[in-house]
Coordinates of C-alpha atoms in Angstrom, one line a residue:
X1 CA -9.5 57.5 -2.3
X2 CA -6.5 55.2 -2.8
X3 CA -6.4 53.9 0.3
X4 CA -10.3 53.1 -0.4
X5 CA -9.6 51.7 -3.1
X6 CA -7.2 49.6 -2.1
X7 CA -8.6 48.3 0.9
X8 CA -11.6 47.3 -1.4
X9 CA -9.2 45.5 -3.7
X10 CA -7.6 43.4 -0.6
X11 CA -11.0 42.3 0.5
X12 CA -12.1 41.4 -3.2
X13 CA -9.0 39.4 -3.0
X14 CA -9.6 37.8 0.1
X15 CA -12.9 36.3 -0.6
X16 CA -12.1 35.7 -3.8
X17 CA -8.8 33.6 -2.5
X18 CA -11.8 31.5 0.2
X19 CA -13.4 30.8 -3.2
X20 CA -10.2 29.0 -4.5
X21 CA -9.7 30.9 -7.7
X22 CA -6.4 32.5 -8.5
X23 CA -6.3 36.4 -8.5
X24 CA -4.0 36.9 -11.1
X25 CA -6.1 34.8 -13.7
X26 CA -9.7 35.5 -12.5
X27 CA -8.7 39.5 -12.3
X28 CA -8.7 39.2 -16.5
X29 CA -12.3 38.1 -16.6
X30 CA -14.2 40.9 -15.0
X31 CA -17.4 39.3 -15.9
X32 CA -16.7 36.3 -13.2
X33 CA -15.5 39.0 -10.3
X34 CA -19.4 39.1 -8.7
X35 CA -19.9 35.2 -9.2
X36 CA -16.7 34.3 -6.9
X37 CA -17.2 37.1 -4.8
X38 CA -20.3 35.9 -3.6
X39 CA -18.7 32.2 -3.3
X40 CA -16.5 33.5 -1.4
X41 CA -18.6 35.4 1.0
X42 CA -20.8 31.7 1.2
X43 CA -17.6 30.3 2.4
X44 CA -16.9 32.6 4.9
X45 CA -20.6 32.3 6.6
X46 CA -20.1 28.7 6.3
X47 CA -17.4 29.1 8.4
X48 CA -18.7 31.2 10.8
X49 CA -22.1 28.8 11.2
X50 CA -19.5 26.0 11.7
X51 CA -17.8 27.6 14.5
X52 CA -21.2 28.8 16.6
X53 CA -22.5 25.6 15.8
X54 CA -19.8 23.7 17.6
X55 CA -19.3 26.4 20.4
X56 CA -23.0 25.4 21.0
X57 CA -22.2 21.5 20.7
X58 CA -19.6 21.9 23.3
X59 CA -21.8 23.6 25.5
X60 CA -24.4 21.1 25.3
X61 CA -22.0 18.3 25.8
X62 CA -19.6 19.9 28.7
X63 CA -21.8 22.1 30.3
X64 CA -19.2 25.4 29.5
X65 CA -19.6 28.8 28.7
X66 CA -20.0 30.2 25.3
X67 CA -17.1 31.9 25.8
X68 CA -14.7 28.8 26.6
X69 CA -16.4 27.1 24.0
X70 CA -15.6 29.9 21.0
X71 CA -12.0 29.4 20.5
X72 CA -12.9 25.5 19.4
X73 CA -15.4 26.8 17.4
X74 CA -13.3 29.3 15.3
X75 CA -10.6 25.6 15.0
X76 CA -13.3 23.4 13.9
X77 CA -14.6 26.2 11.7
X78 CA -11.4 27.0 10.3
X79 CA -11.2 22.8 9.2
X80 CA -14.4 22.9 7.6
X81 CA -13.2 26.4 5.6
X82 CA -9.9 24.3 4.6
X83 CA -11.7 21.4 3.6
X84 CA -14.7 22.8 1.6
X85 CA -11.6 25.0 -0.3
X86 CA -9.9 21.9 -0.7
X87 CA -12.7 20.5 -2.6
X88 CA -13.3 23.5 -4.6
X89 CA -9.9 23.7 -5.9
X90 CA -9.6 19.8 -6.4
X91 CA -12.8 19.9 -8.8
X92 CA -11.9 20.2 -12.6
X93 CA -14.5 20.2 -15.1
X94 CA -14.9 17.1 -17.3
X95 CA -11.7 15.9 -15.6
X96 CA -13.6 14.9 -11.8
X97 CA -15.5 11.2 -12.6
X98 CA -19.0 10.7 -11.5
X99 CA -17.7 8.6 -8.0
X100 CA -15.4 11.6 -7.0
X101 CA -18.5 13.9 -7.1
X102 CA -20.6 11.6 -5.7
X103 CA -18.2 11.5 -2.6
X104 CA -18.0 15.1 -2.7
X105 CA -21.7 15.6 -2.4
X106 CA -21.8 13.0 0.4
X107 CA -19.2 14.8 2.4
X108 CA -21.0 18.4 1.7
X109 CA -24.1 17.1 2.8
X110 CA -22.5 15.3 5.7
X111 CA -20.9 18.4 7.0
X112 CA -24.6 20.9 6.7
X113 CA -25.7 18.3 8.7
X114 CA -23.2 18.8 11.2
X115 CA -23.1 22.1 11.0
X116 CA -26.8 22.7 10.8
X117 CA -28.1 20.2 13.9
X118 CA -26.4 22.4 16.9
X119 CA -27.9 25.5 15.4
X120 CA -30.9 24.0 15.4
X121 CA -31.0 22.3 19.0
X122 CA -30.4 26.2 20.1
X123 CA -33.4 27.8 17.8
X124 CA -35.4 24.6 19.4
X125 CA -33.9 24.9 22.9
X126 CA -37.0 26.0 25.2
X127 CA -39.5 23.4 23.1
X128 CA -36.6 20.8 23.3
X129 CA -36.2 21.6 27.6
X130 CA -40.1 21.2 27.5
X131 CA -40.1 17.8 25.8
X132 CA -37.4 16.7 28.3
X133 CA -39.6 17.8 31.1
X134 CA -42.4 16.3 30.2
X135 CA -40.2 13.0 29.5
X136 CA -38.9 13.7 32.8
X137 CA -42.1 13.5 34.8
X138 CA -43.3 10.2 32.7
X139 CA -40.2 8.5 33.6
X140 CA -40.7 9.3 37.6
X141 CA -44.2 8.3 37.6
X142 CA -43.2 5.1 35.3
X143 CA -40.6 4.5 38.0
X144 CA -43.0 5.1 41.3
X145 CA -45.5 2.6 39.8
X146 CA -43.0 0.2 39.0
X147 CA -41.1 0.5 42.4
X148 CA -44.1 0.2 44.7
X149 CA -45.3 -2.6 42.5
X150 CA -42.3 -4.2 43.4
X151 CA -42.4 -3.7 47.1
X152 CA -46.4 -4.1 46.8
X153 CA -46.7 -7.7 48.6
X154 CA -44.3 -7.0 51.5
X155 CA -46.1 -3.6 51.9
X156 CA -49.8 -5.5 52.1
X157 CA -48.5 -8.5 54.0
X158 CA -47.0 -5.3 56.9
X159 CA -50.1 -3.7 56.4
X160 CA -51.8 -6.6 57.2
X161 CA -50.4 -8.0 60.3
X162 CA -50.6 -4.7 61.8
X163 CA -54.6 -4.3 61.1
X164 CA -54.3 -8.1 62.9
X165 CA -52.9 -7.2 65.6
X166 CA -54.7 -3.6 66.0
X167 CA -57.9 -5.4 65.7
X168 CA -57.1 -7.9 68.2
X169 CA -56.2 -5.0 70.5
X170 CA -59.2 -3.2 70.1
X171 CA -61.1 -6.2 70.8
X172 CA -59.5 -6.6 73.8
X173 CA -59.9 -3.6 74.9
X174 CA -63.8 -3.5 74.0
X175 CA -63.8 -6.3 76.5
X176 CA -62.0 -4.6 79.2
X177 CA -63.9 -1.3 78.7
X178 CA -67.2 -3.1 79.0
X179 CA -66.2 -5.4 81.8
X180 CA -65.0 -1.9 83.7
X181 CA -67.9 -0.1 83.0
X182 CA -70.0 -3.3 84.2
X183 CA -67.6 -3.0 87.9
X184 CA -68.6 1.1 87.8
X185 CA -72.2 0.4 86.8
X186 CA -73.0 -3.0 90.0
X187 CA -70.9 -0.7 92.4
X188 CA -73.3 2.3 91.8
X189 CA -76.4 0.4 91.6
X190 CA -77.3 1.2 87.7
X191 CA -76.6 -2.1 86.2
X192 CA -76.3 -5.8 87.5
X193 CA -78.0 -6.8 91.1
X194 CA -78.9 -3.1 91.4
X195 CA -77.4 -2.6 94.7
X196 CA -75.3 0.2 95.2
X197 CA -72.0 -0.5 96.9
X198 CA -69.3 -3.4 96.8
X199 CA -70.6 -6.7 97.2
X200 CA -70.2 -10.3 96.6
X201 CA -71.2 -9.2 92.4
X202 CA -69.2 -6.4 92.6
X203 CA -66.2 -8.1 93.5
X204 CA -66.7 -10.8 90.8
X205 CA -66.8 -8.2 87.7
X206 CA -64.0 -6.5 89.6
X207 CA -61.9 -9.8 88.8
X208 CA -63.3 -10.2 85.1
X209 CA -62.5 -6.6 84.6
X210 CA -58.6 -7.6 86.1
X211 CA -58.3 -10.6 84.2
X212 CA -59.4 -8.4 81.0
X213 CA -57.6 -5.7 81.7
X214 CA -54.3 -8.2 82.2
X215 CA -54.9 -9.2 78.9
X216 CA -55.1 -6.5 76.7
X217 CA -51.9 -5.4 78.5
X218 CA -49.3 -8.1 77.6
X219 CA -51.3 -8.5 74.1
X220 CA -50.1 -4.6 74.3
X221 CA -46.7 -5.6 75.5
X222 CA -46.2 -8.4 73.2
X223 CA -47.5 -6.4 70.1
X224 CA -45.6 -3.1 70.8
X225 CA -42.2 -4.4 69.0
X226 CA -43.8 -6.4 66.1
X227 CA -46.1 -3.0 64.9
X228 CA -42.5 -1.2 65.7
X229 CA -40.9 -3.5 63.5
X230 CA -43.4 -2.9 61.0
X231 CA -43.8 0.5 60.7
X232 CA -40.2 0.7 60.3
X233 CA -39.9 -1.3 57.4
X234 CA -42.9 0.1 56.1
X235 CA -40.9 3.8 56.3
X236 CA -38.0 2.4 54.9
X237 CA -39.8 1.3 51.9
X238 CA -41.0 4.3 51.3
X239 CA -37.8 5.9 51.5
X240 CA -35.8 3.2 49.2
X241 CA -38.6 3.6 46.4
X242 CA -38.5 7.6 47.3
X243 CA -34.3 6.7 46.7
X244 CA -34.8 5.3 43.6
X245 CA -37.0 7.7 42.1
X246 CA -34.8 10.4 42.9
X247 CA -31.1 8.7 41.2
X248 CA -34.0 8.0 38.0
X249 CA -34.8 11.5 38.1
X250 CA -31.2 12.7 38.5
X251 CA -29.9 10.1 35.9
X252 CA -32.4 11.7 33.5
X253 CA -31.3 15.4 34.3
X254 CA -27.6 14.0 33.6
X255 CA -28.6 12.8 30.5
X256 CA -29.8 15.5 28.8
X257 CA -26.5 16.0 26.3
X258 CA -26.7 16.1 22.5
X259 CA -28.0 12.9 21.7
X260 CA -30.9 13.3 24.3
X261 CA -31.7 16.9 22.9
X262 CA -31.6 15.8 19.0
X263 CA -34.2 12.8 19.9
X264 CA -36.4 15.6 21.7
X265 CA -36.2 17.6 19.0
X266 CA -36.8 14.8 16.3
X267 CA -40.0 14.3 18.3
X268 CA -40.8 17.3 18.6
X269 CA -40.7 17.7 14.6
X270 CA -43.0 14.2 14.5
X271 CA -45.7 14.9 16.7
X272 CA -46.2 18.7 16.2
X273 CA -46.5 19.9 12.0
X274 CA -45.7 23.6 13.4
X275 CA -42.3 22.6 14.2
X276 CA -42.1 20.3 11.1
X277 CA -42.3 23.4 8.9
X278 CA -39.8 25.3 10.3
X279 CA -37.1 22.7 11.0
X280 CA -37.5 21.1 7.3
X281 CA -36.8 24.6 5.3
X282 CA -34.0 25.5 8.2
X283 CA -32.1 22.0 7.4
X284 CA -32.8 22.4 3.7
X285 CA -30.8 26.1 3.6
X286 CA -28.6 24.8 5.5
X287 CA -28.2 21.7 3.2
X288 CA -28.3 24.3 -0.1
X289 CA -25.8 27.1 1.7
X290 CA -23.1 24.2 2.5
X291 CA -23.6 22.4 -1.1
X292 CA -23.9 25.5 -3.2
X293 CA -20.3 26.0 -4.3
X294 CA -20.2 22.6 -4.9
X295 CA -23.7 22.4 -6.8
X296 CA -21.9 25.6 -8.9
X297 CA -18.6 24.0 -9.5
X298 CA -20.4 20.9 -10.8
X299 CA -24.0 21.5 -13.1
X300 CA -22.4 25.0 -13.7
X301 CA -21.5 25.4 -17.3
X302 CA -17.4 26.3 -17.9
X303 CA -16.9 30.1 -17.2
X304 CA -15.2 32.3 -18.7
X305 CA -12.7 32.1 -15.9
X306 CA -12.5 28.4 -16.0
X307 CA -11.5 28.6 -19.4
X308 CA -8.4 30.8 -18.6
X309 CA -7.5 29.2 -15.9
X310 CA -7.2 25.8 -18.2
X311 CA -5.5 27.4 -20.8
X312 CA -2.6 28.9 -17.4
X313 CA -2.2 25.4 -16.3
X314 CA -2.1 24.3 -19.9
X315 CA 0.7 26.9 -20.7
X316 CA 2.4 26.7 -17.2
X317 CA 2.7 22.5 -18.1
X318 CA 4.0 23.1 -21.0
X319 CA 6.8 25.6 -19.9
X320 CA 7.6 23.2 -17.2
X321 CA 7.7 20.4 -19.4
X322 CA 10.2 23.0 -22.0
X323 CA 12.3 23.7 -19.2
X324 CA 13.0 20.1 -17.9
X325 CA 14.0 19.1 -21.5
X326 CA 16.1 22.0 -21.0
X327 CA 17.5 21.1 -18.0
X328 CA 17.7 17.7 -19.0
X329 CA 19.4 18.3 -22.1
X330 CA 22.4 20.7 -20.2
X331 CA 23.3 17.8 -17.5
X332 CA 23.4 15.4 -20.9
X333 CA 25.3 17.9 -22.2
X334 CA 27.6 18.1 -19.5
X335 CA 27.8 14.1 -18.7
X336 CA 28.6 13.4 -22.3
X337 CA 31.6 16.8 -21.8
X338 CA 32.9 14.8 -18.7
X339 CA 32.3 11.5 -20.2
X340 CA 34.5 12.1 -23.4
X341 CA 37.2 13.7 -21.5
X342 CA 37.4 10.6 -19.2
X343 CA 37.5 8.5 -22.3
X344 CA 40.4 10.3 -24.1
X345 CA 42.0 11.6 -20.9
X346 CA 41.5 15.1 -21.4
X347 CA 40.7 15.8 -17.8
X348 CA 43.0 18.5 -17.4
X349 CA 41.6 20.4 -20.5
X350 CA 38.2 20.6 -19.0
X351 CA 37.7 24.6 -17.8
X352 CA 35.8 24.1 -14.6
X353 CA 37.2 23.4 -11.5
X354 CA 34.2 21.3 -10.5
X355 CA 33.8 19.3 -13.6
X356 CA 37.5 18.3 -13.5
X357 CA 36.9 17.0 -9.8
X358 CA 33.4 15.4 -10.9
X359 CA 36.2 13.7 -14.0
X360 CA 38.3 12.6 -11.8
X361 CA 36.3 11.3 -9.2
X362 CA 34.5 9.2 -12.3
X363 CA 37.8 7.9 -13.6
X364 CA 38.4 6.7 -10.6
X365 CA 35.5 4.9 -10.0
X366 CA 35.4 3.4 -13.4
X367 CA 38.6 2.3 -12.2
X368 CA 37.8 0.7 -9.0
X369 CA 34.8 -1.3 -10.5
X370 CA 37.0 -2.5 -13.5
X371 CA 39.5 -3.6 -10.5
X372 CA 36.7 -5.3 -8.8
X373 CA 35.7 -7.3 -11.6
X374 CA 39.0 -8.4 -12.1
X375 CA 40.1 -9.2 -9.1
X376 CA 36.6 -11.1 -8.0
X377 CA 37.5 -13.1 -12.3
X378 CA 40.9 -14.0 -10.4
X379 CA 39.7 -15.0 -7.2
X380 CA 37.2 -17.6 -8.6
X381 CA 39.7 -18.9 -10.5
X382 CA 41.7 -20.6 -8.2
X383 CA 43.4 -23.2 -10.3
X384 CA 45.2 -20.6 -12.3
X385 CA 45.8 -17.8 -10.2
X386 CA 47.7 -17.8 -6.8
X387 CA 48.7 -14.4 -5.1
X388 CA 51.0 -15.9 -3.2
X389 CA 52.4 -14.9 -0.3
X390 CA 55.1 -12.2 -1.1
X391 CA 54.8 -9.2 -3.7
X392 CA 58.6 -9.2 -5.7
X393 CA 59.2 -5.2 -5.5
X394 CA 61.6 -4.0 -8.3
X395 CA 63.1 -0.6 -9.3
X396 CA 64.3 0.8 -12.3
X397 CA 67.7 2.0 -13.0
X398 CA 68.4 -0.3 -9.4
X399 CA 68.8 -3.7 -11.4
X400 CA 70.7 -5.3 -8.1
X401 CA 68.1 -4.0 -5.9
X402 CA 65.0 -6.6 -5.3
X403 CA 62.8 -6.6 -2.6
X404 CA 60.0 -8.8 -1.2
X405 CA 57.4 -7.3 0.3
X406 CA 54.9 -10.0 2.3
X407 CA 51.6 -8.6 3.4
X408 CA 49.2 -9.3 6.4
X409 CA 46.8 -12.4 5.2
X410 CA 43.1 -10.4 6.9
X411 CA 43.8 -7.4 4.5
X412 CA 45.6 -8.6 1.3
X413 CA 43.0 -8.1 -1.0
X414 CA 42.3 -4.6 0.2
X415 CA 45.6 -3.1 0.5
X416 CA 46.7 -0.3 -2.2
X417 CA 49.6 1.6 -2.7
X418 CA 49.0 4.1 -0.4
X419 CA 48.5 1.5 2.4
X420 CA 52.4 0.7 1.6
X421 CA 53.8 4.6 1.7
X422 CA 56.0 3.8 4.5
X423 CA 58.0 0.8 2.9
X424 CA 58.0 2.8 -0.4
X425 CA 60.2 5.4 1.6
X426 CA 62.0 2.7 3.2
X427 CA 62.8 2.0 -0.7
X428 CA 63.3 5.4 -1.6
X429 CA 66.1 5.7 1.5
X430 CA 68.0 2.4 0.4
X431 CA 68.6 3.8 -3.2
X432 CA 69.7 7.4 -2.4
X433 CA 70.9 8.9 0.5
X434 CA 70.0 12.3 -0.1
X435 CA 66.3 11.0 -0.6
X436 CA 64.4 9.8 -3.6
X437 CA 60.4 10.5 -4.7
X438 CA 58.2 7.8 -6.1
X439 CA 57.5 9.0 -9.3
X440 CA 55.6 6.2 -10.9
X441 CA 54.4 2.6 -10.3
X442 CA 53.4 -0.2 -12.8
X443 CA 53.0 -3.7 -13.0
X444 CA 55.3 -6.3 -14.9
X445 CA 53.5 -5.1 -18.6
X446 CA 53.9 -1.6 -18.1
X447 CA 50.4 -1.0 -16.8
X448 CA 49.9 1.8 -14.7
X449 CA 49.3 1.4 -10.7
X450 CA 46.5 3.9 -9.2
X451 CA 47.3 4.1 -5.6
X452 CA 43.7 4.8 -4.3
X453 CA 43.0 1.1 -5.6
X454 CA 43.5 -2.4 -4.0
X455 CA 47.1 -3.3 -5.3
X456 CA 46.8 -6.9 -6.2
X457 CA 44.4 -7.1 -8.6
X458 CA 46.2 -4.5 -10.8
X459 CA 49.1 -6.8 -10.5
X460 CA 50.3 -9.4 -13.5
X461 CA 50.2 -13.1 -12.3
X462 CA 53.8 -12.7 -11.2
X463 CA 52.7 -10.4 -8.6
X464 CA 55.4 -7.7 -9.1
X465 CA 55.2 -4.2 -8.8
X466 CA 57.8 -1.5 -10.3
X467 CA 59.1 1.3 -8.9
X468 CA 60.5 4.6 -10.7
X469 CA 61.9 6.8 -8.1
X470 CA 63.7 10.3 -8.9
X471 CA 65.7 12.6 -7.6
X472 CA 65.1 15.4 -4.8
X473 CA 65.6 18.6 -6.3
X474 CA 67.3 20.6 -3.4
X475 CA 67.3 24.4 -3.0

């Protein structure tokens, strides 16, 4: 039974997630659970109509198998799930202006449409192949007729010259058949002189009949290649307009994609009212499914769930908004600890390890810009300030001891005391043999020398840098 139970639980919680609501919130108003159940079921069937509807566009389009075509369908029909949540969870009430709905209307509507008009071509499909048929045999005959008018003057003028010439033939033949018969009819006595036998009038028809029959046979001759000629091209005309019906034909078969099918179908719906009373409440449920969690969300009055989801985000902003102050407050806090400490140079009282690092690293660079400043003040004062060429290097307790210390012109403004570790040891060797250790270096006035910092603009005007050096201590 708990198994039950909980299985029933996850799918409440699944459709009630495709309906964009929050589980946690809507689960304390148990008089909302059936309302965004069923939006959430709506959701899911308008996903599933989404992707059979484009499995059967790409059919239509590509000629492919359902099968081929499914997989895109559950893609495109996962988008359309994504983006009809997207504008269910983006909708607040009295907080969405009138253009925002507007738009969102447009796109619902625009997306039934979508989804609805491939559905459709396939509930229409053997009216819609019947209207293409029929379209089909309209366009051959509109192409025959138009074809053989086109070759209709060439076809009369062949036609003609060969009834010419086959009527000149005939004639000559009339005349040879009659002048032979006249020969058969004097040489048996039943026509003519009415002697039977050859005589002086048979021999004369016999040379009419020759001269005839001579006739008809070169007009035979000579006409045998022009009716040739002509009943070829008469044949080939036939065949080219044949030709041209056919790619006509086959052109129309190609053509019998989604746009083709949707204009069948719009005719269909204009010419016949049975079709327009199915395909106008189809498209409208369609319409009404798609817009319906939309139509909800917008004329539906605040429920009980909308209210507690306001007052969530109202509370969850306001904790965010308490702890940011919070957290806002603690890194004041602790700039202002570091802050002071840099101030009074209390560094080393500060307890954590990181903070006396984040000091020191700030002291320094308070140092550096100050150095900056000065140094840039110095150099654009060049009436009154000259570096010079050589740094006078002097150390206490060594009052003989002076040193002069010239540095390389590319890099003299960016040279600290660091840079200069090796002549400091140099130093350190001249005043005690056993070895000395730089303990501290100021300028002329006393002011302390940080050695991470260029060296010259920490420097008095006279350019000279101390040097207090102590002791090794050897164990």
């Amino acid at each position: 039974m708990n198994k039950l139970g909980n299985f029933r639980r996850l799918i409440r919680n699944f459709f009630w997630w495709c309906a964009g609501v929050v589980p946690s919130v809507l689960e304390k108003c148990p008089t909302n659970h059936g309302r965004y159940t069923a939006i959430g079921v709506i959701m899911v069937v308008i996903a599933a109509l989404a992707s059979v509807s484009f499995a059967y566009f790409l059919m239509h389009t590509f000629s492919i198998s359902f099968g081929a075509a499914l997989p895109f369908g559950v893609a495109w029909g996962g988008g359309v799930f994504s983006l009809d949540r997207a504008i269910l969870t983006s909708f607040r009430k009295n907080e969405t202006g009138k253009i925002s709905i507007a738009q969102r209307f447009l796109l619902t509507v625009a997306l039934a449409l979508v989804i609805g008009e491939p559905l459709l071509l396939q509930m229409f499909g053997k009216e819609i192949q019947f209207e293409l048929t029929q379209k089909g045999s309209i366009i051959s005959t509109d192409a025959r007729q138009k074809a053989t008018a086109r070759f209709q003057p060439e076809v009369d003028a062949l036609e003609n010259s060969n009834r010419e010439i086959e009527n000149r033939l005939d004639t000559l033949k009339n005349d040879r058949d009659e002048k032979e018969k006249a020969v058969i009819g004097e040489i048996e006595g039943t026509s003519g002189s009415g002697k039977r036998g050859v005589g002086i009038a048979a021999d004369r028809k016999t040379i009419a009949f020759q001269e005839s029959d001579a006739k008809y046979k070169d007009a035979k001759t000579e006409s045998a290649g022009i009716l040739t000629q002509n009943r070829e091209r008469l044949a080939q005309i036939r065949n080219e307009i044949e030709e041209e019906i056919r790619r006509i034909n086959a052109a129309h078969t190609a053509s019998d994609g989604i746009l083709a099918k949707h204009e069948a179908l719009f005719n269909i719906v204009r010419t016949q009212p049975g079709a327009t009373l199915i395909y106008i409440p189809l498209l409208f449920v369609l319409v009404t499914l798609e817009s319906f969690p939309v139509s909800l969300k917008v004329f539906g009055k605040p429920s009980v769930y909308d209210d507690a989801l306001e007052s969530a985000e109202t509370e969850s902003k306001e904790n965010l908004a308490s702890e940011k102050m919070r957290r806002q407050k603690r890194e004041n806090d602790v700039e202002e600890r570091l802050t002071v400490a840099v101030a009074d140079g209390t560094i080393k009282n500060l307890r954590d390890n990181g903070e006396r690092e984040i000091a020191r690293k700030m002291h320094t660079e308070i140092l550096r810009k100050i150095a900056d400043k000065e140094f840039k003040r110095q150099a654009s004062d060049n009436t009154s300030v000259n570096f010079g060429e050589e740094i006078l290097i002097e150390v206490v307790g060594e009052n003989d001891l002076t040193v002069k210390l010239q540095l390389p012109e590319n890099a003299r403004s960016e040279i600290s005391l660091k840079d200069l570790s090796g002549d400091i040891a140099t130093i350190a060797k001249e005043i005690s043999a056993e070895g000395a250790k730089l303990q501290k270096a100021f300028s002329s006035k006393g002011h302390d020398i940080w050695e991470d910092l260029p060296l010259l603009p920490q420097l008095e005007r006279d350019q000279k840098l101390v040097l207090h050096f102590e002791p090794l201590n050897v164990i």
